[in-house]
Amino acid sequence: VVAPDGKIWVGDAGVKSITTAGASTDVTANNQTTRSLAVQETESGTFVIAGGSNFIFRYSAAGVKDATFGTGQSGTHNVLLVNGTGASQKIFAGATNDFKRYSASGALEATVGMGGEVRALENQTVGSTSYVLVGGAFGLKRYTTASVIDGSR
């Protein structure tokens, strides 16, 4: 992902940041395969969220792991999406066959079984209503930001 400061963040066996000048920094070598990354902008700064097998970590723009961010997340977090701003901000994850919603601080709020692997997440706004599009082996479904399937379609 590309952060607002222009840094490029990549994940593999850990997380790495690359400045606009091309300087590379290993943020972590946790030997856990990072499968997904997302940028989170909060009132206290910009963060990069990294997801993988049974983890979601949050790093500051300087590459420091945030110890206050939620721990103990289960499932393989293949895709991540940040939705909203301020107190209503949520982090959505495609964790193997589940669609998960976390608070902005990483606490699990809801899990929806999808019946197949979640492969893509995207924000959609219709009028003043925000939705999360969830795509995968089951097709495409639209959910409200409260993790409720949209019955209007």
PDB file of C-alpha atoms in Angstrom:
ATOM      1  CA  VAL A   1       0.000   0.000   0.000  1.00  0.00           C
ATOM      2  CA  VAL A   2       1.048   3.622  -0.395  1.00  0.00           C
ATOM      3  CA  ALA A   3       0.731   5.831   2.697  1.00  0.00           C
ATOM      4  CA  PRO A   4      -0.118   9.560   2.481  1.00  0.00           C
ATOM      5  CA  ASP A   5       3.571  10.437   3.093  1.00  0.00           C
ATOM      6  CA  GLY A   6       4.506   8.534  -0.091  1.00  0.00           C
ATOM      7  CA  LYS A   7       6.080   5.541   1.657  1.00  0.00           C
ATOM      8  CA  ILE A   8       5.378   2.197   0.049  1.00  0.00           C
ATOM      9  CA  TRP A   9       4.643  -0.635   2.497  1.00  0.00           C
ATOM     10  CA  VAL A  10       5.009  -4.257   1.443  1.00  0.00           C
ATOM     11  CA  GLY A  11       4.452  -7.491   3.299  1.00  0.00           C
ATOM     12  CA  ASP A  12       5.945 -10.935   2.964  1.00  0.00           C
ATOM     13  CA  ALA A  13       7.840 -12.614   5.826  1.00  0.00           C
ATOM     14  CA  GLY A  14       7.333  -9.432   7.849  1.00  0.00           C
ATOM     15  CA  VAL A  15       6.697  -5.821   6.833  1.00  0.00           C
ATOM     16  CA  LYS A  16       8.972  -3.416   4.972  1.00  0.00           C
ATOM     17  CA  SER A  17       8.645   0.303   4.208  1.00  0.00           C
ATOM     18  CA  ILE A  18      10.252   2.026   1.237  1.00  0.00           C
ATOM     19  CA  THR A  19      10.682   5.818   1.151  1.00  0.00           C
ATOM     20  CA  THR A  20      10.072   7.950  -1.935  1.00  0.00           C
ATOM     21  CA  ALA A  21      13.886   8.073  -2.337  1.00  0.00           C
ATOM     22  CA  GLY A  22      13.989   4.249  -2.454  1.00  0.00           C
ATOM     23  CA  ALA A  23      15.473   3.590   0.988  1.00  0.00           C
ATOM     24  CA  SER A  24      14.129   0.313   2.374  1.00  0.00           C
ATOM     25  CA  THR A  25      13.567  -0.447   6.057  1.00  0.00           C
ATOM     26  CA  ASP A  26      12.593  -3.798   7.552  1.00  0.00           C
ATOM     27  CA  VAL A  27       9.870  -2.799   9.986  1.00  0.00           C
ATOM     28  CA  THR A  28       9.550  -6.293  11.372  1.00  0.00           C
ATOM     29  CA  ALA A  29      10.958  -9.701  10.685  1.00  0.00           C
ATOM     30  CA  ASN A  30       8.361 -11.569  12.691  1.00  0.00           C
ATOM     31  CA  ASN A  31       8.614 -14.578  10.376  1.00  0.00           C
ATOM     32  CA  GLN A  32       4.851 -14.469   9.986  1.00  0.00           C
ATOM     33  CA  THR A  33       3.678 -14.099   6.417  1.00  0.00           C
ATOM     34  CA  THR A  34       1.924 -10.777   5.926  1.00  0.00           C
ATOM     35  CA  ARG A  35      -0.990 -11.292   3.538  1.00  0.00           C
ATOM     36  CA  SER A  36      -2.653  -7.877   3.588  1.00  0.00           C
ATOM     37  CA  LEU A  37      -1.965  -4.215   4.316  1.00  0.00           C
ATOM     38  CA  ALA A  38      -4.196  -1.156   4.726  1.00  0.00           C
ATOM     39  CA  VAL A  39      -3.652   2.497   5.608  1.00  0.00           C
ATOM     40  CA  GLN A  40      -5.510   3.852   8.638  1.00  0.00           C
ATOM     41  CA  GLU A  41      -5.728   7.593   9.272  1.00  0.00           C
ATOM     42  CA  THR A  42      -6.778   8.575  12.783  1.00  0.00           C
ATOM     43  CA  GLU A  43      -6.766  11.716  14.920  1.00  0.00           C
ATOM     44  CA  SER A  44      -3.471  10.532  16.441  1.00  0.00           C
ATOM     45  CA  GLY A  45      -1.731   9.911  13.112  1.00  0.00           C
ATOM     46  CA  THR A  46      -1.371   7.636  10.116  1.00  0.00           C
ATOM     47  CA  PHE A  47      -0.864   3.910  10.618  1.00  0.00           C
ATOM     48  CA  VAL A  48      -0.338   0.866   8.438  1.00  0.00           C
ATOM     49  CA  ILE A  49      -2.272  -2.241   9.422  1.00  0.00           C
ATOM     50  CA  ALA A  50      -0.758  -5.616   8.528  1.00  0.00           C
ATOM     51  CA  GLY A  51      -2.767  -8.842   8.533  1.00  0.00           C
ATOM     52  CA  GLY A  52      -1.785 -12.485   8.288  1.00  0.00           C
ATOM     53  CA  SER A  53      -2.375 -15.844   9.931  1.00  0.00           C
ATOM     54  CA  ASN A  54      -3.935 -15.186  13.361  1.00  0.00           C
ATOM     55  CA  PHE A  55      -2.736 -11.589  13.592  1.00  0.00           C
ATOM     56  CA  ILE A  56      -3.425  -7.983  12.764  1.00  0.00           C
ATOM     57  CA  PHE A  57      -0.675  -5.554  13.768  1.00  0.00           C
ATOM     58  CA  ARG A  58      -0.624  -1.766  13.502  1.00  0.00           C
ATOM     59  CA  TYR A  59       2.507   0.270  12.790  1.00  0.00           C
ATOM     60  CA  SER A  60       3.084   4.024  13.010  1.00  0.00           C
ATOM     61  CA  ALA A  61       4.345   5.924   9.969  1.00  0.00           C
ATOM     62  CA  ALA A  62       7.817   5.595  11.558  1.00  0.00           C
ATOM     63  CA  GLY A  63       7.461   1.788  11.583  1.00  0.00           C
ATOM     64  CA  VAL A  64       6.902   1.324  15.313  1.00  0.00           C
ATOM     65  CA  LYS A  65       4.492  -1.468  16.302  1.00  0.00           C
ATOM     66  CA  ASP A  66       1.520  -0.149  18.294  1.00  0.00           C
ATOM     67  CA  ALA A  67       1.333  -2.224  21.492  1.00  0.00           C
ATOM     68  CA  THR A  68      -2.121  -0.774  22.323  1.00  0.00           C
ATOM     69  CA  PHE A  69      -3.710  -2.240  19.178  1.00  0.00           C
ATOM     70  CA  GLY A  70      -5.916  -5.339  19.669  1.00  0.00           C
ATOM     71  CA  THR A  71      -4.317  -8.778  19.859  1.00  0.00           C
ATOM     72  CA  GLY A  72      -5.437 -12.377  19.551  1.00  0.00           C
ATOM     73  CA  GLN A  73      -7.205 -12.128  16.202  1.00  0.00           C
ATOM     74  CA  SER A  74      -7.924 -15.534  14.675  1.00  0.00           C
ATOM     75  CA  GLY A  75      -8.126 -16.543  11.039  1.00  0.00           C
ATOM     76  CA  THR A  76      -5.912 -15.735   8.076  1.00  0.00           C
ATOM     77  CA  HIS A  77      -6.490 -12.064   7.260  1.00  0.00           C
ATOM     78  CA  ASN A  78      -6.153 -12.142   3.468  1.00  0.00           C
ATOM     79  CA  VAL A  79      -7.670  -8.700   2.820  1.00  0.00           C
ATOM     80  CA  LEU A  80      -8.090  -5.582   4.970  1.00  0.00           C
ATOM     81  CA  LEU A  81     -10.173  -2.441   4.537  1.00  0.00           C
ATOM     82  CA  VAL A  82     -10.505   0.701   6.668  1.00  0.00           C
ATOM     83  CA  ASN A  83     -13.910   2.401   6.551  1.00  0.00           C
ATOM     84  CA  GLY A  84     -14.944   5.750   8.004  1.00  0.00           C
ATOM     85  CA  THR A  85     -13.288   8.320  10.207  1.00  0.00           C
ATOM     86  CA  GLY A  86     -13.179   9.287  13.866  1.00  0.00           C
ATOM     87  CA  ALA A  87     -15.112   7.311  16.458  1.00  0.00           C
ATOM     88  CA  SER A  88     -17.144   5.471  13.801  1.00  0.00           C
ATOM     89  CA  GLN A  89     -14.095   4.127  11.953  1.00  0.00           C
ATOM     90  CA  LYS A  90     -14.022   0.351  11.444  1.00  0.00           C
ATOM     91  CA  ILE A  91     -11.488  -2.134  10.126  1.00  0.00           C
ATOM     92  CA  PHE A  92     -12.911  -4.936   8.005  1.00  0.00           C
ATOM     93  CA  ALA A  93     -11.061  -8.153   7.253  1.00  0.00           C
ATOM     94  CA  GLY A  94     -11.529 -11.130   5.031  1.00  0.00           C
ATOM     95  CA  ALA A  95     -10.251 -13.848   7.348  1.00  0.00           C
ATOM     96  CA  THR A  96     -10.325 -17.103   5.417  1.00  0.00           C
ATOM     97  CA  ASN A  97     -14.099 -17.851   5.138  1.00  0.00           C
ATOM     98  CA  ASP A  98     -15.180 -15.080   7.524  1.00  0.00           C
ATOM     99  CA  PHE A  99     -15.988 -11.383   7.121  1.00  0.00           C
ATOM    100  CA  LYS A 100     -14.823  -9.655  10.320  1.00  0.00           C
ATOM    101  CA  ARG A 101     -15.374  -6.186  11.717  1.00  0.00           C
ATOM    102  CA  TYR A 102     -12.908  -4.643  14.171  1.00  0.00           C
ATOM    103  CA  SER A 103     -13.006  -1.337  16.010  1.00  0.00           C
ATOM    104  CA  ALA A 104     -10.446   1.297  15.028  1.00  0.00           C
ATOM    105  CA  SER A 105      -8.326   0.049  17.952  1.00  0.00           C
ATOM    106  CA  GLY A 106      -8.373  -3.585  16.753  1.00  0.00           C
ATOM    107  CA  ALA A 107     -11.041  -5.118  19.016  1.00  0.00           C
ATOM    108  CA  LEU A 108     -13.207  -7.755  17.296  1.00  0.00           C
ATOM    109  CA  GLU A 109     -16.826  -6.580  17.056  1.00  0.00           C
ATOM    110  CA  ALA A 110     -18.492  -9.050  14.668  1.00  0.00           C
ATOM    111  CA  THR A 111     -17.884 -12.113  12.503  1.00  0.00           C
ATOM    112  CA  VAL A 112     -20.054 -13.253   9.587  1.00  0.00           C
ATOM    113  CA  GLY A 113     -19.511 -16.716   8.061  1.00  0.00           C
ATOM    114  CA  MET A 114     -19.403 -16.307   4.278  1.00  0.00           C
ATOM    115  CA  GLY A 115     -19.504 -19.915   3.065  1.00  0.00           C
ATOM    116  CA  GLY A 116     -16.328 -19.474   1.036  1.00  0.00           C
ATOM    117  CA  GLU A 117     -13.023 -17.633   0.993  1.00  0.00           C
ATOM    118  CA  VAL A 118     -13.187 -13.825   1.182  1.00  0.00           C
ATOM    119  CA  ARG A 119     -10.892 -12.417  -1.521  1.00  0.00           C
ATOM    120  CA  ALA A 120     -11.796  -8.730  -1.873  1.00  0.00           C
ATOM    121  CA  LEU A 121     -13.216  -5.853   0.164  1.00  0.00           C
ATOM    122  CA  GLU A 122     -14.122  -2.387  -1.052  1.00  0.00           C
ATOM    123  CA  ASN A 123     -15.948   0.694   0.256  1.00  0.00           C
ATOM    124  CA  GLN A 124     -19.083   1.891  -1.527  1.00  0.00           C
ATOM    125  CA  THR A 125     -21.104   5.003  -0.726  1.00  0.00           C
ATOM    126  CA  VAL A 126     -24.650   5.376  -2.047  1.00  0.00           C
ATOM    127  CA  GLY A 127     -26.117   8.746  -1.130  1.00  0.00           C
ATOM    128  CA  SER A 128     -25.115   9.167   2.506  1.00  0.00           C
ATOM    129  CA  THR A 129     -24.951   5.433   3.282  1.00  0.00           C
ATOM    130  CA  SER A 130     -21.650   3.566   3.480  1.00  0.00           C
ATOM    131  CA  TYR A 131     -21.423  -0.090   2.506  1.00  0.00           C
ATOM    132  CA  VAL A 132     -18.688  -2.704   2.338  1.00  0.00           C
ATOM    133  CA  LEU A 133     -18.583  -4.866  -0.777  1.00  0.00           C
ATOM    134  CA  VAL A 134     -17.387  -8.392   0.004  1.00  0.00           C
ATOM    135  CA  GLY A 135     -16.218 -10.588  -2.860  1.00  0.00           C
ATOM    136  CA  GLY A 136     -15.015 -14.142  -2.970  1.00  0.00           C
ATOM    137  CA  ALA A 137     -15.793 -17.747  -3.801  1.00  0.00           C
ATOM    138  CA  PHE A 138     -19.464 -17.015  -2.958  1.00  0.00           C
ATOM    139  CA  GLY A 139     -19.811 -14.100  -5.423  1.00  0.00           C
ATOM    140  CA  LEU A 140     -20.353 -10.466  -4.417  1.00  0.00           C
ATOM    141  CA  LYS A 141     -22.339  -9.346  -1.362  1.00  0.00           C
ATOM    142  CA  ARG A 142     -23.021  -5.893   0.053  1.00  0.00           C
ATOM    143  CA  TYR A 143     -23.036  -5.254   3.795  1.00  0.00           C
ATOM    144  CA  THR A 144     -23.758  -2.219   5.910  1.00  0.00           C
ATOM    145  CA  THR A 145     -20.910  -1.019   8.103  1.00  0.00           C
ATOM    146  CA  ALA A 146     -22.736  -2.768  10.972  1.00  0.00           C
ATOM    147  CA  SER A 147     -21.928  -6.086   9.197  1.00  0.00           C
ATOM    148  CA  VAL A 148     -25.561  -6.671   8.175  1.00  0.00           C
ATOM    149  CA  ILE A 149     -26.241  -7.891   4.646  1.00  0.00           C
ATOM    150  CA  ASP A 150     -27.979  -5.254   2.546  1.00  0.00           C
ATOM    151  CA  GLY A 151     -31.466  -6.576   1.785  1.00  0.00           C
ATOM    152  CA  SER A 152     -32.372  -3.670  -0.533  1.00  0.00           C
ATOM    153  CA  ARG A 153     -30.631  -5.211  -3.556  1.00  0.00           C
TER     154      ARG A 153
END
